[in-house]
PDB file of C-alpha atoms in Angstrom:
ATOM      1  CA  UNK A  85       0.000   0.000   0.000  1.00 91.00           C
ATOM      2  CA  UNK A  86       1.198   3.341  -1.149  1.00 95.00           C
ATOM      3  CA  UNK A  87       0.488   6.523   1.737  1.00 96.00           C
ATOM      4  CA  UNK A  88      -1.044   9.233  -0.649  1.00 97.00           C
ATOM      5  CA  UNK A  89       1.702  11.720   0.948  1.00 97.00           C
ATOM      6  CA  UNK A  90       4.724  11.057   1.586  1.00 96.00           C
ATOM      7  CA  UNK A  91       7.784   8.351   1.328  1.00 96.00           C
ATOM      8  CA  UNK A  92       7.190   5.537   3.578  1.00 97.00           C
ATOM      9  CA  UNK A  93       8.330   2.225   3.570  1.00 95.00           C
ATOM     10  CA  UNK A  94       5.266   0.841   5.771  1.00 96.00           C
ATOM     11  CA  UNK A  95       1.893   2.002   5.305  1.00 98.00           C
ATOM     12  CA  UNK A  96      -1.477  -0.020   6.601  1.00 98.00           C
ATOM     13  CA  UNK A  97      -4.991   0.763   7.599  1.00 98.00           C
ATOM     14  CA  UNK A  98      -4.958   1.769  11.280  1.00 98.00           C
ATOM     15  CA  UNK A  99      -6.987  -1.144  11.985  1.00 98.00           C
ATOM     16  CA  UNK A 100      -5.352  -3.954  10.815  1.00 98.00           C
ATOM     17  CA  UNK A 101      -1.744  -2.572  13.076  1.00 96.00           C
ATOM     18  CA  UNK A 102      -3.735  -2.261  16.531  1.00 97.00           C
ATOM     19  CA  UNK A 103      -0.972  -4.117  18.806  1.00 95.00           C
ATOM     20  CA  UNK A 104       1.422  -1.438  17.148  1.00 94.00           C
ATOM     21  CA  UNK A 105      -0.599   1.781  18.645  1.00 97.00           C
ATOM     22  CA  UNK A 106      -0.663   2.519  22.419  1.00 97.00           C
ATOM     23  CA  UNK A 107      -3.797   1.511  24.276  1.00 98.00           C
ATOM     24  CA  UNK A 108      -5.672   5.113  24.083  1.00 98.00           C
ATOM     25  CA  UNK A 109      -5.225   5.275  20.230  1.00 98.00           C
ATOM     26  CA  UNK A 110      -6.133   1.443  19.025  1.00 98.00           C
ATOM     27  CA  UNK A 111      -9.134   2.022  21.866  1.00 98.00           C
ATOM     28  CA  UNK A 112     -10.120   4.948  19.778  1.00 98.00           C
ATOM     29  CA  UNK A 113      -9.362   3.252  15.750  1.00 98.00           C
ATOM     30  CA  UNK A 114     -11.136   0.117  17.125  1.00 97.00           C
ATOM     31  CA  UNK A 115     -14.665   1.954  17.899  1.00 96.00           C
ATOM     32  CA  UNK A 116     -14.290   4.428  15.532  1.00 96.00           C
ATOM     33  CA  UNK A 117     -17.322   6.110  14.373  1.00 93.00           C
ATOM     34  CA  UNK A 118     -16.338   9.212  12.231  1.00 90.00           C
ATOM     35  CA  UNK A 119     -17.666  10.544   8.929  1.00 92.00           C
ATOM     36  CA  UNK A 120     -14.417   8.553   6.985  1.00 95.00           C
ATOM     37  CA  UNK A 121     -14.101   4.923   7.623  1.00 97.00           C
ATOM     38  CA  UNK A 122     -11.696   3.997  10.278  1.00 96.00           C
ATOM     39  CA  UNK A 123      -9.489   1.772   7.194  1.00 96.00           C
ATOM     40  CA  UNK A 124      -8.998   5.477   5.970  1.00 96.00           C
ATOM     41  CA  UNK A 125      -6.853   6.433   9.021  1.00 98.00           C
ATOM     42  CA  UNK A 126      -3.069   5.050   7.839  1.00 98.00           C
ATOM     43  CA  UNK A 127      -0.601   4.038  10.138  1.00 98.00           C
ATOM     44  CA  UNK A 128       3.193   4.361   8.759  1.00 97.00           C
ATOM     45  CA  UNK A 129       6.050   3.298  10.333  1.00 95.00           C
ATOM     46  CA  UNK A 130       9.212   5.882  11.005  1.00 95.00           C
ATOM     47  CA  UNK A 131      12.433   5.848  12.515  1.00 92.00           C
ATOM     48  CA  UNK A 132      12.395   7.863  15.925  1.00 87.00           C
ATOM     49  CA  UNK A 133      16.130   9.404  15.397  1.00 87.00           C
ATOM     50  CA  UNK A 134      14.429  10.709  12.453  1.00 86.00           C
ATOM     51  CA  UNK A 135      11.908  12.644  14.804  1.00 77.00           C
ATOM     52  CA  UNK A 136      13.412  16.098  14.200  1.00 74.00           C
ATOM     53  CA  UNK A 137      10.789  18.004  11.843  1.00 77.00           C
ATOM     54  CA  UNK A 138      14.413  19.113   9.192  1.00 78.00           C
ATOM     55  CA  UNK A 139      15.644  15.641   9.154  1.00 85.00           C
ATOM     56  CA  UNK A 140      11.877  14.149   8.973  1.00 90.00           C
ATOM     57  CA  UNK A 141      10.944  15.795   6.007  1.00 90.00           C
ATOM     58  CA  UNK A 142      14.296  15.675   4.042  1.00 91.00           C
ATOM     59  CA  UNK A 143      14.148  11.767   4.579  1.00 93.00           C
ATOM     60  CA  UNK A 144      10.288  11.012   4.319  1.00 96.00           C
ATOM     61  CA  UNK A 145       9.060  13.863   1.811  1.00 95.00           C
ATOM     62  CA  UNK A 146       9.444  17.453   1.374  1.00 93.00           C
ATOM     63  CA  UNK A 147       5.578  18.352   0.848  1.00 94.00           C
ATOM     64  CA  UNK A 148       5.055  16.443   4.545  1.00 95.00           C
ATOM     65  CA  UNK A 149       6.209  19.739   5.966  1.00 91.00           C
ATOM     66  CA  UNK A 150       2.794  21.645   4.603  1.00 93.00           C
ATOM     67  CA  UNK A 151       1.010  18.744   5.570  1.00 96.00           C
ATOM     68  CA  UNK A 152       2.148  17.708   9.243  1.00 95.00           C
ATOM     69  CA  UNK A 153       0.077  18.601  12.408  1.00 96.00           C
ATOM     70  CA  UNK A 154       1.236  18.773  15.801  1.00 95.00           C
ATOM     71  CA  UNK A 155      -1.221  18.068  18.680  1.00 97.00           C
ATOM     72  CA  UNK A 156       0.197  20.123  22.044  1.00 97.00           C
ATOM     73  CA  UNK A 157      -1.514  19.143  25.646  1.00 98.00           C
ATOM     74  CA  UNK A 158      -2.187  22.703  26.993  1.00 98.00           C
ATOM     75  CA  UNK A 159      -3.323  23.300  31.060  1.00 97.00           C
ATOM     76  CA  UNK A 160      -5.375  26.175  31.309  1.00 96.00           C
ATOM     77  CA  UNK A 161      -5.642  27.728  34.865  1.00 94.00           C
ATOM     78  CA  UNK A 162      -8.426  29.862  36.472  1.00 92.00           C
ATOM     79  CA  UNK A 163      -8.964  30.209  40.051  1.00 91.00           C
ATOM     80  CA  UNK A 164      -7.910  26.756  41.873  1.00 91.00           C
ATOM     81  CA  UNK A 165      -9.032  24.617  38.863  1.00 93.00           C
ATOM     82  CA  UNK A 166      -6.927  23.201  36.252  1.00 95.00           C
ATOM     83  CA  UNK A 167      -8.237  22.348  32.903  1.00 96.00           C
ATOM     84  CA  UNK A 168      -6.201  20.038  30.167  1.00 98.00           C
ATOM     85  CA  UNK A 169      -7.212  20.599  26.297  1.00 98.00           C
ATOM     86  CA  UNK A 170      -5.503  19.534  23.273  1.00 98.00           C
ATOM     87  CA  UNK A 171      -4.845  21.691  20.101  1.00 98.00           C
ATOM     88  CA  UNK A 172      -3.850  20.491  16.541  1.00 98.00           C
ATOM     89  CA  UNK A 173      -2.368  23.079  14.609  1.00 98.00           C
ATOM     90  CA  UNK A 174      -0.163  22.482  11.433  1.00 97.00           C
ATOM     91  CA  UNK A 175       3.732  21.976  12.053  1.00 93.00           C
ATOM     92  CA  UNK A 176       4.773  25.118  10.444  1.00 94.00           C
ATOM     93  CA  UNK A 177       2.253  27.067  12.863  1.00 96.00           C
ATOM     94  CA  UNK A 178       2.579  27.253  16.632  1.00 97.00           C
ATOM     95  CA  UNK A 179      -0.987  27.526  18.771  1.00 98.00           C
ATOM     96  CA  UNK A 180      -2.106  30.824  20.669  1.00 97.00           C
ATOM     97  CA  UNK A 181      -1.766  29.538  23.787  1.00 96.00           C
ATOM     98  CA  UNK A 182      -2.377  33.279  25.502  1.00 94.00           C
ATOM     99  CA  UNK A 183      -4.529  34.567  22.809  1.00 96.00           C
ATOM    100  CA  UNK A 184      -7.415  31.655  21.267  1.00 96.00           C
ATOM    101  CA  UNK A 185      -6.620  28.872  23.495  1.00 97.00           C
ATOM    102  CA  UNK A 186      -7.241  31.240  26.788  1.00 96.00           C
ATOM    103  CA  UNK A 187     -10.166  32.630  25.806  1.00 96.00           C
ATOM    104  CA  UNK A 188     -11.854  29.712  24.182  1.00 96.00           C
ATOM    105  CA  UNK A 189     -11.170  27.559  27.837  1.00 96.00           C
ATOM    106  CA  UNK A 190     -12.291  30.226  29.601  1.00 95.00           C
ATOM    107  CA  UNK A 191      -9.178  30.497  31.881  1.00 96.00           C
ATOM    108  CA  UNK A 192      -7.425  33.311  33.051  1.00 94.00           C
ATOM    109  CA  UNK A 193      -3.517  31.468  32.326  1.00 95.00           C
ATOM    110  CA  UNK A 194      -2.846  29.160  29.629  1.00 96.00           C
ATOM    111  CA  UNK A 195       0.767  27.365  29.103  1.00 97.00           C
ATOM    112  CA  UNK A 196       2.030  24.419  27.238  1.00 97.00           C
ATOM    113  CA  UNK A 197       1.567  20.761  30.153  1.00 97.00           C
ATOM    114  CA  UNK A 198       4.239  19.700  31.460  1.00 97.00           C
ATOM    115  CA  UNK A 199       6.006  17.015  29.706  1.00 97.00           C
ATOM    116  CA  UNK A 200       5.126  14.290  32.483  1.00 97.00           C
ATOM    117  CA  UNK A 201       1.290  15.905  32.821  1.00 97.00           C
ATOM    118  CA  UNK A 202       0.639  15.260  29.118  1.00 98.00           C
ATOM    119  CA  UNK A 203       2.133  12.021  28.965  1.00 98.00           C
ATOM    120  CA  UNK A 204       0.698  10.624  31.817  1.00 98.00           C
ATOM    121  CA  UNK A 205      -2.465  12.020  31.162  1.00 98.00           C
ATOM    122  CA  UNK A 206      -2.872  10.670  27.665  1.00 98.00           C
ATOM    123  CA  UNK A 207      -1.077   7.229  27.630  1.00 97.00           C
ATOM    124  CA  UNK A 208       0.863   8.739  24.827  1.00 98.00           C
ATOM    125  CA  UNK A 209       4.821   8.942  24.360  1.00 95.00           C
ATOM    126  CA  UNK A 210       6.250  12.660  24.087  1.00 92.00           C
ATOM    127  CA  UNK A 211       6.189  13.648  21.004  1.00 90.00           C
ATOM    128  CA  UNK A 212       3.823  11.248  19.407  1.00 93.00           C
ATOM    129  CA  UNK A 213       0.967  13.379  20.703  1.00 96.00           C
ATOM    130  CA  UNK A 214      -2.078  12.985  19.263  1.00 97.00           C
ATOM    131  CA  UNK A 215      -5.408  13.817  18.833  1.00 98.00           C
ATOM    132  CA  UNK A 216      -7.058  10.167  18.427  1.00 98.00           C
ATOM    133  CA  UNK A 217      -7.552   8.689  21.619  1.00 98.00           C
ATOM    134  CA  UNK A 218      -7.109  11.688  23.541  1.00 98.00           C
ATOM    135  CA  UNK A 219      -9.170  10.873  27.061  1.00 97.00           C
ATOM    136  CA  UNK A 220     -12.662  11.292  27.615  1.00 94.00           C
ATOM    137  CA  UNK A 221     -14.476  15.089  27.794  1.00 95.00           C
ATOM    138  CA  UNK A 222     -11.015  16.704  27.312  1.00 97.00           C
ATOM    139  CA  UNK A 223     -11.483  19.796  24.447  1.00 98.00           C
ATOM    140  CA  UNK A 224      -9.634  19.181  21.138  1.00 98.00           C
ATOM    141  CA  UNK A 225      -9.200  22.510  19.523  1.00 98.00           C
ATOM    142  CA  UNK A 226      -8.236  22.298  15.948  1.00 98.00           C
ATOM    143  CA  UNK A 227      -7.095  25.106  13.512  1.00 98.00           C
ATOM    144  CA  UNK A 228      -9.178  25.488  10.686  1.00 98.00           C
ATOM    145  CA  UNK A 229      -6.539  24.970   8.223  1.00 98.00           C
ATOM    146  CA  UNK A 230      -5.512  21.901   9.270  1.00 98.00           C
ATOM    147  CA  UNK A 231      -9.257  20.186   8.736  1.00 98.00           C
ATOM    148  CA  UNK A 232      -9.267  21.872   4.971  1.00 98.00           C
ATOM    149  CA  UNK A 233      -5.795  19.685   4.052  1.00 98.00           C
ATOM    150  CA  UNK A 234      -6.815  16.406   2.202  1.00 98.00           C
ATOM    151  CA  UNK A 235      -4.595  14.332   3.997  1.00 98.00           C
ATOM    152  CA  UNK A 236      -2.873  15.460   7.747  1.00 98.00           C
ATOM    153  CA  UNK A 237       0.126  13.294   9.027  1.00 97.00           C
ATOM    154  CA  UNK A 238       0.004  13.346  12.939  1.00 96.00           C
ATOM    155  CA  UNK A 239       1.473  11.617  15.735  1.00 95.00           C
ATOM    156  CA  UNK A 240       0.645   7.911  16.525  1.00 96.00           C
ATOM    157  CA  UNK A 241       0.777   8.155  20.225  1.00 96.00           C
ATOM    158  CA  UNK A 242       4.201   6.494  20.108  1.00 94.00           C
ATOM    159  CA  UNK A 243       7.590   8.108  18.367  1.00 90.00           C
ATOM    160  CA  UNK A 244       7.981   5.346  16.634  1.00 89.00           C
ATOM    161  CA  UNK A 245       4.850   5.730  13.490  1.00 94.00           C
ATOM    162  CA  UNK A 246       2.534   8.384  12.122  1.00 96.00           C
ATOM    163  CA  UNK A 247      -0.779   8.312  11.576  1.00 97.00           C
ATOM    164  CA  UNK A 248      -2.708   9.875   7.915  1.00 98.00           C
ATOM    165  CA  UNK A 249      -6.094  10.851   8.181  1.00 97.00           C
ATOM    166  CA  UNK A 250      -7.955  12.838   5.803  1.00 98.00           C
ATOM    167  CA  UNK A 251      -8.181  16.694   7.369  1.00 98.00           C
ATOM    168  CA  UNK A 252     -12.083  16.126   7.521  1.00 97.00           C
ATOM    169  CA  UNK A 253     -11.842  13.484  10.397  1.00 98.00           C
ATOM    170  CA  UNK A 254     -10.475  15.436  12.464  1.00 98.00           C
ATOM    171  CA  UNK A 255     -13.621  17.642  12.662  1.00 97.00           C
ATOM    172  CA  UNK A 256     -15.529  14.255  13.961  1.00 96.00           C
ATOM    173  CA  UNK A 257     -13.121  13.531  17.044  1.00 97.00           C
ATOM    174  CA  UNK A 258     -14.743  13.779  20.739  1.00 96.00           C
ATOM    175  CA  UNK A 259     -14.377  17.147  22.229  1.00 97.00           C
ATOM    176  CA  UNK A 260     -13.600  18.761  18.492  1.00 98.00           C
ATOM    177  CA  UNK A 261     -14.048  22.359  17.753  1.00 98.00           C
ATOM    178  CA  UNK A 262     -12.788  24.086  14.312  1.00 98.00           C
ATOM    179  CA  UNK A 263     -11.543  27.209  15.575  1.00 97.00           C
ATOM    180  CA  UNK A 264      -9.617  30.269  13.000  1.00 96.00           C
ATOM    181  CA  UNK A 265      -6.356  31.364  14.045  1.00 95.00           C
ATOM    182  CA  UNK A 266      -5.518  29.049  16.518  1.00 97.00           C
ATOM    183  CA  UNK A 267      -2.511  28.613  14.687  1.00 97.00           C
ATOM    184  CA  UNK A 268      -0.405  31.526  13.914  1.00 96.00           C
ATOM    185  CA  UNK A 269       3.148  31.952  11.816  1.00 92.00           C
TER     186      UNK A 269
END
């Protein structure tokens, strides 16, 4: 099978590569229930020292870099309460954490989550971050631009693999909301 972006070696239907996600994310491909059919989420295999976003695209595909989203785990703080929210901007965007994020959570301070926070919140490995599978009633804000892409390469929830889905399905995820200019140059 051929990933329609991108160089990759390995490329299957989400589904059929469960025991290769981490427990949140094949929980999530396994009861899928979005718009696109779950065999439309791709699952390719990359090397981790390959991570770095120069060295990723230069070995796996120049266009990758206009079509690559990172998911960040944000806290947002108001009063004693903490809330935890993802956003999924495109990679050569970084969110408005003080600006959109703050105001659309409602908080009064908004930062980037701890390292430890997001991982141990989300099952997932740092820097695999990503939206599928995220836990239960947490908000997923997404910029606009990436749910108009045709295809979106994301984090798997491991280092170790990406995940394709169509820009659309993103839009269908628990806790989704299309927001403009939550990323910004």
């Amino acid at each position: 099978m051929r990933a329609p972006i991108g160089d990759f070696d390995t490329v299957r239907p989400a589904p059929d590569c469960l025991a290769d996600l981490v427990p949140p994310v094949a929980d999530a491909v396994r009861g899928w229930s979005g718009g696109v059919p779950a065999d439309q989420i791709l699952h390719v295999e990359t090397d981790p020292r390959w991570a770095d976003t120069a060295v990723f695209v230069e070995h796996y595909g120049r266009e990758l870099l206009e079509r690559s989203a990172n998911c960040v785990v944000v806290a947002g703080r108001r009063g004693g309460e903490t809330t935890l929210a993802a956003c999924l901007v495109l990679s050569t965007t970084r969110v408005d954490v003080n600006g959109t994020v703050r105001r659309r959570l409602g908080v009064r301070k908004a930062s980037f989550a701890p390292a430890d926070t997001a991982t141990g919140e989300t099952g997932m490995e740092y820097g695999g971050i990503t939206p599928v599978g995220l836990p239960a009633g947490w908000p997923l804000l997404i910029d606009s631009a990436v749910v108009d892409l045709p295809w979106v390469l994301v984090g798997s929830g491991r280092r170790a693999g990406k995940l394709l889905l169509p820009g659309k399905a993103f839009a269908d995820l628990p806790g989704a909301v299309v927001l403009d200019g939550l990323g910004v140059a």
